[in-house]
Amino acid sequence: MAHSVGLSGVEASARSAKSSAFRHVRNMFCLVVCFASQSTSVILPEPPEINGPANGGHFRFATVSWTRLEAQPPKIRFTVEAAFRRDYSAVNFRGSGADGHLVVGDHFKPSGLETIMFDFGDGSMLTPMTFTVEAYSIAEDWVQATCSFDHEYARLTSTTPFKYRATFKGCCR
């Protein structure tokens, strides 16, 4: 059964289906952002081999969205929505649930074999990232969380285009 706050049954079912559909996507999520035209394209990694050592882990999926807050200098709010295996045993995955695992409202900093980070594409990075749990399922063993943060890019001039490649990477094999 999925537990969530402020979501209708349809929305909770959609989130559950979304996490199930991306069970095998892991390791690195890359988003190419072109702010001038406000278009995005997603590059997903090859899925792990069915019998390979990298199949599994605790990362399930991630999406990145953004909103322009200010035009000059350009200030952007990024939101990363991600899902992880709920029963992952790392110390920073412990939560306030009766079973000691994450539940809605808990905050955590995901980790894995590599550090999770958000690269803004201008030479600066955000790490560690702190996520807030939005929904979870004990039966399906997943937790869905978000992390939002603002970033200010260099002031635009007539000779500097506003194109950056922002990436969410690292983590969880």
Short mmCIF file of C-alpha atoms in Angstrom, two decimals:
data_model
loop_
_atom_site.label_atom_id
_atom_site.label_comp_id
_atom_site.label_asym_id
_atom_site.label_seq_id
_atom_site.Cartn_x
_atom_site.Cartn_y
_atom_site.Cartn_z
CA MET A 1 0.00 0.00 0.00
CA ALA A 2 1.41 3.41 -0.94
CA HIS A 3 1.43 6.05 1.77
CA SER A 4 1.43 9.70 0.78
CA VAL A 5 0.43 13.09 2.05
CA GLY A 6 -1.93 15.30 0.05
CA LEU A 7 -2.21 12.94 -2.91
CA SER A 8 -5.39 11.48 -4.31
CA GLY A 9 -5.59 7.74 -4.93
CA VAL A 10 -5.04 8.34 -8.64
CA GLU A 11 -1.90 10.42 -8.02
CA ALA A 12 -0.52 7.87 -5.55
CA SER A 13 -1.18 5.06 -8.06
CA ALA A 14 0.55 7.06 -10.79
CA ARG A 15 3.61 7.57 -8.57
CA SER A 16 3.68 3.85 -7.75
CA ALA A 17 3.46 2.93 -11.44
CA LYS A 18 6.16 5.48 -12.25
CA SER A 19 8.59 3.96 -9.73
CA SER A 20 7.87 0.42 -10.95
CA ALA A 21 8.43 1.40 -14.59
CA PHE A 22 11.94 2.67 -13.87
CA ARG A 23 13.18 -0.07 -11.50
CA HIS A 24 16.26 -0.87 -13.60
CA VAL A 25 17.42 2.66 -14.39
CA ARG A 26 20.31 3.50 -12.10
CA ASN A 27 23.67 5.13 -11.57
CA MET A 28 23.46 8.34 -13.58
CA PHE A 29 20.69 10.56 -14.80
CA CYS A 30 21.69 13.27 -17.19
CA LEU A 31 19.59 16.22 -18.19
CA VAL A 32 20.63 18.61 -20.90
CA VAL A 33 19.10 21.99 -20.28
CA CYS A 34 19.03 24.77 -22.82
CA PHE A 35 17.60 27.75 -20.97
CA ALA A 36 17.34 30.07 -23.95
CA SER A 37 14.79 27.91 -25.72
CA GLN A 38 13.53 26.24 -22.52
CA SER A 39 13.81 22.81 -24.06
CA THR A 40 15.07 19.70 -22.31
CA SER A 41 16.26 16.34 -23.45
CA VAL A 42 17.00 13.31 -21.31
CA ILE A 43 19.84 10.84 -21.82
CA LEU A 44 19.36 7.60 -19.88
CA PRO A 45 22.11 5.02 -19.30
CA GLU A 46 22.03 1.53 -20.74
CA PRO A 47 20.10 -0.79 -18.40
CA PRO A 48 22.27 -3.18 -16.38
CA GLU A 49 22.72 -6.75 -17.58
CA ILE A 50 20.03 -9.06 -16.20
CA ASN A 51 22.59 -11.32 -14.54
CA GLY A 52 25.27 -8.65 -14.12
CA PRO A 53 26.73 -7.56 -10.78
CA ALA A 54 25.34 -4.01 -11.15
CA ASN A 55 21.69 -5.09 -11.40
CA GLY A 56 19.74 -3.93 -8.37
CA GLY A 57 20.99 -1.42 -5.88
CA HIS A 58 18.81 1.13 -4.17
CA PHE A 59 18.38 3.85 -6.82
CA ARG A 60 15.16 3.48 -8.86
CA PHE A 61 14.63 6.63 -10.97
CA ALA A 62 15.05 10.39 -11.04
CA THR A 63 13.63 13.33 -12.94
CA VAL A 64 14.88 16.91 -12.96
CA SER A 65 12.73 19.97 -13.58
CA TRP A 66 13.59 23.66 -13.48
CA THR A 67 11.96 27.08 -13.33
CA ARG A 68 13.51 30.47 -14.08
CA LEU A 69 13.15 32.71 -11.01
CA GLU A 70 15.02 35.79 -12.29
CA ALA A 71 16.22 36.85 -15.73
CA GLN A 72 19.33 38.91 -14.83
CA PRO A 73 21.41 37.48 -13.43
CA PRO A 74 19.77 34.18 -14.35
CA LYS A 75 18.47 32.43 -11.23
CA ILE A 76 17.02 28.93 -11.60
CA ARG A 77 15.15 26.66 -9.17
CA PHE A 78 15.91 22.98 -9.81
CA THR A 79 13.83 20.13 -8.40
CA VAL A 80 15.06 16.54 -8.42
CA GLU A 81 12.40 13.89 -7.83
CA ALA A 82 13.89 10.47 -7.16
CA ALA A 83 12.94 7.03 -5.86
CA PHE A 84 15.05 4.56 -3.91
CA ARG A 85 14.65 1.13 -2.36
CA ARG A 86 13.08 1.78 1.05
CA ASP A 87 14.79 -1.01 3.01
CA TYR A 88 18.31 0.09 2.07
CA SER A 89 20.39 -0.40 5.21
CA ALA A 90 22.76 2.61 5.10
CA VAL A 91 22.81 4.84 8.18
CA ASN A 92 21.62 7.91 6.25
CA PHE A 93 18.57 5.96 4.97
CA ARG A 94 17.16 5.41 8.45
CA GLY A 95 13.86 7.13 9.11
CA SER A 96 11.13 7.72 11.67
CA GLY A 97 8.88 4.86 10.55
CA ALA A 98 7.92 2.18 13.10
CA ASP A 99 10.26 -0.19 11.22
CA GLY A 100 13.13 2.33 11.31
CA HIS A 101 12.85 3.15 7.60
CA LEU A 102 11.96 6.38 5.81
CA VAL A 103 8.37 7.70 5.83
CA VAL A 104 6.69 10.88 4.54
CA GLY A 105 8.37 14.01 5.90
CA ASP A 106 11.74 12.38 6.71
CA HIS A 107 14.92 14.02 5.35
CA PHE A 108 17.91 12.03 4.11
CA LYS A 109 21.12 12.34 2.10
CA PRO A 110 21.34 9.43 -0.35
CA SER A 111 24.69 7.82 -0.89
CA GLY A 112 26.19 4.82 -2.59
CA LEU A 113 29.44 3.80 -4.18
CA GLU A 114 29.76 7.35 -5.52
CA THR A 115 28.65 10.64 -3.99
CA ILE A 116 25.34 12.00 -5.28
CA MET A 117 25.78 15.48 -6.69
CA PHE A 118 24.11 18.03 -8.90
CA ASP A 119 26.45 19.67 -11.39
CA PHE A 120 25.09 23.05 -12.54
CA GLY A 121 27.19 23.03 -15.71
CA ASP A 122 29.04 26.25 -14.83
CA GLY A 123 31.78 24.73 -12.70
CA SER A 124 29.83 24.57 -9.43
CA MET A 125 28.18 21.57 -7.79
CA LEU A 126 25.73 20.83 -5.00
CA THR A 127 26.75 17.94 -2.73
CA PRO A 128 25.48 16.43 -0.52
CA MET A 129 21.87 16.67 -1.62
CA THR A 130 19.15 16.52 1.06
CA PHE A 131 15.88 14.89 -0.02
CA THR A 132 12.46 15.01 1.66
CA VAL A 133 10.25 11.91 1.48
CA GLU A 134 6.95 12.58 -0.36
CA ALA A 135 5.57 9.02 -0.65
CA TYR A 136 6.53 5.43 0.13
CA SER A 137 5.37 1.83 -0.11
CA ILE A 138 6.25 -0.88 2.38
CA ALA A 139 4.81 -3.65 0.16
CA GLU A 140 6.66 -2.53 -3.00
CA ASP A 141 9.78 -1.43 -1.08
CA TRP A 142 10.23 2.10 -2.44
CA VAL A 143 10.48 5.64 -1.19
CA GLN A 144 9.96 8.70 -3.39
CA ALA A 145 11.55 12.02 -2.43
CA THR A 146 12.32 15.51 -3.74
CA CYS A 147 15.19 17.94 -3.39
CA SER A 148 14.77 21.59 -4.51
CA PHE A 149 17.47 24.24 -4.66
CA ASP A 150 18.20 27.56 -6.36
CA HIS A 151 21.27 28.46 -8.40
CA GLU A 152 22.37 31.82 -9.78
CA TYR A 153 24.37 31.78 -13.00
CA ALA A 154 26.74 34.50 -14.22
CA ARG A 155 25.16 37.69 -15.54
CA LEU A 156 24.43 37.50 -19.27
CA THR A 157 26.17 39.78 -21.73
CA SER A 158 25.79 40.16 -25.46
CA THR A 159 28.64 37.66 -25.98
CA THR A 160 27.66 34.97 -23.41
CA PRO A 161 24.95 32.54 -24.45
CA PHE A 162 22.79 31.04 -21.72
CA LYS A 163 23.46 27.34 -22.32
CA TYR A 164 24.50 24.94 -19.59
CA ARG A 165 24.46 21.18 -19.20
CA ALA A 166 23.13 20.46 -15.71
CA THR A 167 23.50 16.86 -14.46
CA PHE A 168 22.33 14.79 -11.51
CA LYS A 169 24.85 12.02 -11.07
CA GLY A 170 26.60 9.57 -8.85
CA CYS A 171 25.21 7.16 -6.32
CA CYS A 172 23.69 3.91 -5.86
CA ARG A 173 24.80 0.71 -7.51
#
